[in-house]
Amino acid sequence: MKVLLVNGSQHNNGCTHTALQEIADELQRLGIETEEFWCGNKAIMGCIGCGHCTETKRCWNDKDTVNDFLEKVAETDAFVFGTPVHFAGTSGFIKPFMDRAFCSKASLFFNKPAAAIVSCRRGGAQGAFEDMNRYFTIACMPVVSSKYWNEVHGNTPDEVRQDLEGMQTMRQLARNMAWILKCIEAGRNAGVQLPEHEIPVKTNFIR
């Protein structure tokens, strides 16, 4: 079993990474493989709604990290997406990244557990946290929770490590993720089938 941890910060070893690493350490302790994927190392273009990915499940734009991520989805059992808080919302890296990763590709993520974590200096965590969870609920992904909202506070990695409640929340999130993955595996071994997915029906409100 493998969990992919997506770092949506422009700093690959900053506060968001610190929170994700706490999750990774606990998952590994529980026998779950992890990999951190940094999407913030190149400027990420927003989705232009061209429809190219509807059939190919790849984005037409190969100049950033979106397609590199999509190539890993099939071999990944669960996801944790992390972002720093910018102006009480998600970072300018993770938002266009997730728009393009999920646009017309929800079927790639069906029934794979997911969680969002946010890192902030002081405020704005809830707006960013809620925004990221919307991607999971539109893609039939079980959303993994913790003992508190999945957030850490601090302006530096050292300050984040001093957020003892935040670090505990990350570890509990990892334990809950591992439990859900093991339950899914046990169900599969017992012959429990994944939910049936109907052919999508779209109803426009204005005809």
GROMACS .gro file of N, CA, C and O in nm, residues 68-153:
model
  344
   68ASP      N    1   0.332   1.455  -1.457
   68ASP     CA    2   0.421   1.372  -1.376
   68ASP      C    3   0.343   1.311  -1.259
   68ASP      O    4   0.360   1.194  -1.225
   69PHE      N    5   0.257   1.391  -1.199
   69PHE     CA    6   0.173   1.342  -1.090
   69PHE      C    7   0.073   1.238  -1.140
   69PHE      O    8   0.055   1.132  -1.078
   70LEU      N    9   0.007   1.267  -1.252
   70LEU     CA   10  -0.096   1.176  -1.304
   70LEU      C   11  -0.038   1.038  -1.335
   70LEU      O   12  -0.108   0.937  -1.324
   71GLU      N   13   0.087   1.032  -1.374
   71GLU     CA   14   0.151   0.904  -1.401
   71GLU      C   15   0.165   0.818  -1.276
   71GLU      O   16   0.178   0.696  -1.284
   72LYS      N   17   0.160   0.881  -1.159
   72LYS     CA   18   0.175   0.809  -1.033
   72LYS      C   19   0.042   0.763  -0.973
   72LYS      O   20   0.039   0.684  -0.879
   73VAL      N   21  -0.069   0.814  -1.025
   73VAL     CA   22  -0.199   0.789  -0.962
   73VAL      C   23  -0.234   0.641  -0.962
   73VAL      O   24  -0.285   0.588  -0.861
   74ALA      N   25  -0.211   0.571  -1.073
   74ALA     CA   26  -0.251   0.430  -1.083
   74ALA      C   27  -0.183   0.344  -0.978
   74ALA      O   28  -0.242   0.248  -0.926
   75GLU      N   29  -0.059   0.377  -0.941
   75GLU     CA   30   0.017   0.296  -0.845
   75GLU      C   31   0.000   0.344  -0.701
   75GLU      O   32   0.064   0.294  -0.611
   76THR      N   33  -0.088   0.442  -0.682
   76THR     CA   34  -0.107   0.503  -0.550
   76THR      C   35  -0.242   0.461  -0.493
   76THR      O   36  -0.343   0.461  -0.562
   77ASP      N   37  -0.243   0.426  -0.364
   77ASP     CA   38  -0.366   0.381  -0.298
   77ASP      C   39  -0.439   0.492  -0.225
   77ASP      O   40  -0.559   0.481  -0.199
   78ALA      N   41  -0.368   0.598  -0.187
   78ALA     CA   42  -0.430   0.707  -0.113
   78ALA      C   43  -0.344   0.833  -0.127
   78ALA      O   44  -0.227   0.824  -0.167
   79PHE      N   45  -0.402   0.947  -0.092
   79PHE     CA   46  -0.336   1.074  -0.114
   79PHE      C   47  -0.351   1.166   0.007
   79PHE      O   48  -0.454   1.165   0.074
   80VAL      N   49  -0.246   1.246   0.031
   80VAL     CA   50  -0.256   1.360   0.122
   80VAL      C   51  -0.206   1.481   0.045
   80VAL      O   52  -0.093   1.481  -0.004
   81PHE      N   53  -0.292   1.581   0.032
   81PHE     CA   54  -0.254   1.705  -0.037
   81PHE      C   55  -0.231   1.813   0.068
   81PHE      O   56  -0.317   1.836   0.154
   82GLY      N   57  -0.116   1.878   0.061
   82GLY     CA   58  -0.083   1.981   0.158
   82GLY      C   59  -0.060   2.115   0.093
   82GLY      O   60  -0.006   2.123  -0.018
   83THR      N   61  -0.100   2.221   0.163
   83THR     CA   62  -0.079   2.356   0.111
   83THR      C   63  -0.047   2.453   0.224
   83THR      O   64  -0.101   2.438   0.334
   84PRO      N   65   0.036   2.553   0.196
   84PRO     CA   66   0.044   2.666   0.288
   84PRO      C   67  -0.078   2.755   0.265
   84PRO      O   68  -0.143   2.745   0.161
   85VAL      N   69  -0.107   2.838   0.362
   85VAL     CA   70  -0.219   2.931   0.350
   85VAL      C   71  -0.168   3.064   0.296
   85VAL      O   72  -0.078   3.125   0.353
   86HIS      N   73  -0.226   3.106   0.184
   86HIS     CA   74  -0.194   3.235   0.123
   86HIS      C   75  -0.322   3.317   0.115
   86HIS      O   76  -0.419   3.276   0.051
   87PHE      N   77  -0.325   3.430   0.184
   87PHE     CA   78  -0.443   3.517   0.183
   87PHE      C   79  -0.570   3.439   0.218
   87PHE      O   80  -0.671   3.448   0.148
   88ALA      N   81  -0.562   3.360   0.324
   88ALA     CA   82  -0.674   3.282   0.376
   88ALA      C   83  -0.725   3.177   0.277
   88ALA      O   84  -0.839   3.132   0.285
   89GLY      N   85  -0.640   3.134   0.185
   89GLY     CA   86  -0.678   3.031   0.088
   89GLY      C   87  -0.559   2.944   0.052
   89GLY      O   88  -0.451   2.954   0.112
   90THR      N   89  -0.579   2.858  -0.046
   90THR     CA   90  -0.473   2.768  -0.090
   90THR      C   91  -0.364   2.844  -0.164
   90THR      O   92  -0.384   2.957  -0.210
   91SER      N   93  -0.251   2.780  -0.180
   91SER     CA   94  -0.139   2.842  -0.249
   91SER      C   95  -0.166   2.855  -0.399
   91SER      O   96  -0.250   2.783  -0.455
   92GLY      N   97  -0.094   2.943  -0.464
   92GLY     CA   98  -0.105   2.960  -0.608
   92GLY      C   99  -0.047   2.844  -0.686
   92GLY      O  100  -0.059   2.840  -0.809
   93PHE      N  101   0.014   2.748  -0.617
   93PHE     CA  102   0.064   2.627  -0.681
   93PHE      C  103  -0.039   2.515  -0.675
   93PHE      O  104  -0.070   2.451  -0.776
   94ILE      N  105  -0.093   2.489  -0.557
   94ILE     CA  106  -0.179   2.371  -0.541
   94ILE      C  107  -0.314   2.389  -0.610
   94ILE      O  108  -0.371   2.292  -0.661
   95LYS      N  109  -0.369   2.509  -0.613
   95LYS     CA  110  -0.502   2.529  -0.672
   95LYS      C  111  -0.504   2.497  -0.821
   95LYS      O  112  -0.584   2.412  -0.865
   96PRO      N  113  -0.420   2.558  -0.906
   96PRO     CA  114  -0.423   2.520  -1.048
   96PRO      C  115  -0.376   2.376  -1.070
   96PRO      O  116  -0.423   2.310  -1.162
   97PHE      N  117  -0.287   2.328  -0.984
   97PHE     CA  118  -0.241   2.190  -0.994
   97PHE      C  119  -0.358   2.094  -0.977
   97PHE      O  120  -0.379   2.002  -1.058
   98MET      N  121  -0.438   2.114  -0.873
   98MET     CA  122  -0.550   2.024  -0.847
   98MET      C  123  -0.662   2.044  -0.949
   98MET      O  124  -0.730   1.948  -0.987
   99ASP      N  125  -0.684   2.167  -0.995
   99ASP     CA  126  -0.783   2.190  -1.100
   99ASP      C  127  -0.753   2.102  -1.221
   99ASP      O  128  -0.842   2.035  -1.275
  100ARG      N  129  -0.629   2.102  -1.264
  100ARG     CA  130  -0.593   2.027  -1.384
  100ARG      C  131  -0.578   1.878  -1.357
  100ARG      O  132  -0.605   1.795  -1.444
  101ALA      N  133  -0.537   1.840  -1.237
  101ALA     CA  134  -0.524   1.698  -1.205
  101ALA      C  135  -0.660   1.630  -1.198
  101ALA      O  136  -0.674   1.513  -1.236
  102PHE      N  137  -0.762   1.702  -1.153
  102PHE     CA  138  -0.894   1.642  -1.134
  102PHE      C  139  -0.989   1.667  -1.250
  102PHE      O  140  -1.085   1.593  -1.267
  103CYS      N  141  -0.966   1.768  -1.330
  103CYS     CA  142  -1.059   1.802  -1.439
  103CYS      C  143  -1.073   1.685  -1.536
  103CYS      O  144  -0.975   1.640  -1.596
  104SER      N  145  -1.195   1.634  -1.550
  104SER     CA  146  -1.227   1.523  -1.641
  104SER      C  147  -1.149   1.395  -1.609
  104SER      O  148  -1.137   1.307  -1.693
  105LYS      N  149  -1.094   1.386  -1.488
  105LYS     CA  150  -1.014   1.268  -1.451
  105LYS      C  151  -1.058   1.210  -1.318
  105LYS      O  152  -0.983   1.135  -1.254
  106ALA      N  153  -1.177   1.243  -1.272
  106ALA     CA  154  -1.222   1.197  -1.141
  106ALA      C  155  -1.217   1.045  -1.131
  106ALA      O  156  -1.188   0.990  -1.023
  107SER      N  157  -1.242   0.976  -1.242
  107SER     CA  158  -1.245   0.829  -1.237
  107SER      C  159  -1.109   0.770  -1.198
  107SER      O  160  -1.103   0.657  -1.148
  108LEU      N  161  -1.001   0.844  -1.218
  108LEU     CA  162  -0.869   0.795  -1.178
  108LEU      C  163  -0.858   0.784  -1.026
  108LEU      O  164  -0.777   0.708  -0.975
  109PHE      N  165  -0.941   0.862  -0.956
  109PHE     CA  166  -0.929   0.872  -0.811
  109PHE      C  167  -1.040   0.800  -0.736
  109PHE      O  168  -1.039   0.798  -0.613
  110PHE      N  169  -1.136   0.741  -0.807
  110PHE     CA  170  -1.251   0.679  -0.743
  110PHE      C  171  -1.209   0.584  -0.630
  110PHE      O  172  -1.124   0.497  -0.649
  111ASN      N  173  -1.271   0.601  -0.513
  111ASN     CA  174  -1.258   0.509  -0.400
  111ASN      C  175  -1.118   0.504  -0.340
  111ASN      O  176  -1.087   0.415  -0.260
  112LYS      N  177  -1.033   0.601  -0.374
  112LYS     CA  178  -0.901   0.610  -0.311
  112LYS      C  179  -0.907   0.715  -0.200
  112LYS      O  180  -0.943   0.830  -0.225
  113PRO      N  181  -0.877   0.677  -0.075
  113PRO     CA  182  -0.886   0.772   0.035
  113PRO      C  183  -0.796   0.894   0.014
  113PRO      O  184  -0.689   0.884  -0.047
  114ALA      N  185  -0.841   1.006   0.068
  114ALA     CA  186  -0.764   1.130   0.054
  114ALA      C  187  -0.782   1.217   0.177
  114ALA      O  188  -0.882   1.206   0.249
  115ALA      N  189  -0.685   1.302   0.199
  115ALA     CA  190  -0.692   1.399   0.308
  115ALA      C  191  -0.621   1.526   0.264
  115ALA      O  192  -0.531   1.522   0.180
  116ALA      N  193  -0.663   1.638   0.321
  116ALA     CA  194  -0.598   1.767   0.299
  116ALA      C  195  -0.537   1.812   0.430
  116ALA      O  196  -0.595   1.793   0.537
  117ILE      N  197  -0.418   1.873   0.422
  117ILE     CA  198  -0.358   1.936   0.539
  117ILE      C  199  -0.314   2.076   0.500
  117ILE      O  200  -0.276   2.101   0.384
  118VAL      N  201  -0.321   2.168   0.595
  118VAL     CA  202  -0.283   2.307   0.568
  118VAL      C  203  -0.186   2.356   0.673
  118VAL      O  204  -0.190   2.314   0.789
  119SER      N  205  -0.099   2.446   0.630
  119SER     CA  206   0.001   2.505   0.718
  119SER      C  207  -0.015   2.657   0.712
  119SER      O  208  -0.017   2.715   0.604
  120CYS      N  209  -0.029   2.718   0.828
  120CYS     CA  210  -0.046   2.864   0.828
  120CYS      C  211   0.030   2.926   0.944
  120CYS      O  212   0.059   2.860   1.044
  121ARG      N  213   0.063   3.054   0.927
  121ARG     CA  214   0.129   3.126   1.035
  121ARG      C  215   0.032   3.151   1.149
  121ARG      O  216   0.063   3.129   1.265
  122ARG      N  217  -0.090   3.198   1.113
  122ARG     CA  218  -0.185   3.235   1.218
  122ARG      C  219  -0.330   3.204   1.181
  122ARG      O  220  -0.400   3.132   1.250
  123GLY      N  221  -0.380   3.260   1.068
  123GLY     CA  222  -0.521   3.245   1.033
  123GLY      C  223  -0.541   3.202   0.889
  123GLY      O  224  -0.447   3.195   0.810
  124GLY      N  225  -0.667   3.172   0.856
  124GLY     CA  226  -0.702   3.137   0.719
  124GLY      C  227  -0.701   2.990   0.688
  124GLY      O  228  -0.727   2.950   0.574
  125ALA      N  229  -0.673   2.907   0.788
  125ALA     CA  230  -0.660   2.763   0.761
  125ALA      C  231  -0.790   2.701   0.712
  125ALA      O  232  -0.789   2.614   0.625
  126GLN      N  233  -0.903   2.743   0.769
  126GLN     CA  234  -1.028   2.677   0.737
  126GLN      C  235  -1.069   2.694   0.592
  126GLN      O  236  -1.118   2.601   0.528
  127GLY      N  237  -1.050   2.814   0.538
  127GLY     CA  238  -1.085   2.837   0.398
  127GLY      C  239  -1.006   2.748   0.305
  127GLY      O  240  -1.061   2.688   0.212
  128ALA      N  241  -0.876   2.736   0.330
  128ALA     CA  242  -0.791   2.651   0.246
  128ALA      C  243  -0.827   2.504   0.263
  128ALA      O  244  -0.833   2.429   0.165
  129PHE      N  245  -0.852   2.463   0.386
  129PHE     CA  246  -0.886   2.324   0.415
  129PHE      C  247  -1.015   2.283   0.345
  129PHE      O  248  -1.022   2.177   0.280
  130GLU      N  249  -1.117   2.367   0.353
  130GLU     CA  250  -1.246   2.335   0.291
  130GLU      C  251  -1.234   2.333   0.139
  130GLU      O  252  -1.296   2.248   0.072
  131ASP      N  253  -1.156   2.423   0.083
  131ASP     CA  254  -1.142   2.429  -0.063
  131ASP      C  255  -1.081   2.299  -0.116
  131ASP      O  256  -1.128   2.243  -0.216
  132MET      N  257  -0.980   2.246  -0.048
  132MET     CA  258  -0.914   2.125  -0.096
  132MET      C  259  -1.004   2.003  -0.085
  132MET      O  260  -1.001   1.915  -0.170
  133ASN      N  261  -1.085   1.998   0.020
  133ASN     CA  262  -1.172   1.881   0.037
  133ASN      C  263  -1.278   1.870  -0.071
  133ASN      O  264  -1.332   1.761  -0.095
  134ARG      N  265  -1.310   1.980  -0.137
  134ARG     CA  266  -1.412   1.975  -0.243
  134ARG      C  267  -1.368   1.887  -0.361
  134ARG      O  268  -1.452   1.829  -0.429
  135TYR      N  269  -1.240   1.879  -0.385
  135TYR     CA  270  -1.191   1.793  -0.494
  135TYR      C  271  -1.220   1.646  -0.462
  135TYR      O  272  -1.258   1.569  -0.550
  136PHE      N  273  -1.205   1.608  -0.337
  136PHE     CA  274  -1.221   1.468  -0.300
  136PHE      C  275  -1.368   1.425  -0.307
  136PHE      O  276  -1.399   1.315  -0.352
  137THR      N  277  -1.456   1.514  -0.264
  137THR     CA  278  -1.596   1.476  -0.257
  137THR      C  279  -1.663   1.472  -0.393
  137THR      O  280  -1.771   1.414  -0.408
  138ILE      N  281  -1.601   1.530  -0.494
  138ILE     CA  282  -1.656   1.522  -0.629
  138ILE      C  283  -1.597   1.403  -0.706
  138ILE      O  284  -1.642   1.371  -0.815
  139ALA      N  285  -1.499   1.336  -0.645
  139ALA     CA  286  -1.433   1.224  -0.711
  139ALA      C  287  -1.454   1.093  -0.636
  139ALA      O  288  -1.375   0.999  -0.654
  140CYS      N  289  -1.558   1.084  -0.555
  140CYS     CA  290  -1.592   0.960  -0.483
  140CYS      C  291  -1.475   0.908  -0.398
  140CYS      O  292  -1.453   0.787  -0.388
  141MET      N  293  -1.402   1.000  -0.337
  141MET     CA  294  -1.288   0.961  -0.255
  141MET      C  295  -1.327   0.965  -0.107
  141MET      O  296  -1.374   1.068  -0.059
  142PRO      N  297  -1.308   0.857  -0.032
  142PRO     CA  298  -1.329   0.862   0.112
  142PRO      C  299  -1.236   0.966   0.175
  142PRO      O  300  -1.115   0.963   0.151
  143VAL      N  301  -1.293   1.058   0.251
  143VAL     CA  302  -1.214   1.166   0.311
  143VAL      C  303  -1.171   1.122   0.451
  143VAL      O  304  -1.253   1.087   0.535
  144VAL      N  305  -1.041   1.126   0.474
  144VAL     CA  306  -0.985   1.080   0.601
  144VAL      C  307  -0.972   1.199   0.696
  144VAL      O  308  -0.918   1.303   0.661
  145SER      N  309  -1.021   1.178   0.817
  145SER     CA  310  -1.019   1.283   0.917
  145SER      C  311  -0.914   1.255   1.024
  145SER      O  312  -0.846   1.153   1.022
  146SER      N  313  -0.905   1.347   1.121
  146SER     CA  314  -0.816   1.329   1.234
  146SER      C  315  -0.889   1.370   1.360
  146SER      O  316  -1.012   1.377   1.363
  147LYS      N  317  -0.816   1.403   1.466
  147LYS     CA  318  -0.876   1.442   1.593
  147LYS      C  319  -0.910   1.591   1.597
  147LYS      O  320  -0.970   1.639   1.693
  148TYR      N  321  -0.868   1.665   1.496
  148TYR     CA  322  -0.895   1.807   1.485
  148TYR      C  323  -0.885   1.839   1.337
  148TYR      O  324  -0.851   1.754   1.256
  149TRP      N  325  -0.916   1.962   1.298
  149TRP     CA  326  -0.896   1.996   1.158
  149TRP      C  327  -0.748   1.985   1.126
  149TRP      O  328  -0.662   2.017   1.208
  150ASN      N  329  -0.720   1.939   1.004
  150ASN     CA  330  -0.583   1.901   0.969
  150ASN      C  331  -0.498   2.024   0.939
  150ASN      O  332  -0.474   2.059   0.823
  151GLU      N  333  -0.451   2.089   1.044
  151GLU     CA  334  -0.373   2.211   1.026
  151GLU      C  335  -0.260   2.218   1.126
  151GLU      O  336  -0.268   2.164   1.236
  152VAL      N  337  -0.153   2.282   1.082
  152VAL     CA  338  -0.041   2.313   1.171
  152VAL      C  339  -0.016   2.463   1.164
  152VAL      O  340  -0.051   2.529   1.065
  153HIS      N  341   0.047   2.515   1.268
  153HIS     CA  342   0.073   2.658   1.277
  153HIS      C  343   0.221   2.683   1.302
  153HIS      O  344   0.285   2.612   1.379
   0.00000   0.00000   0.00000
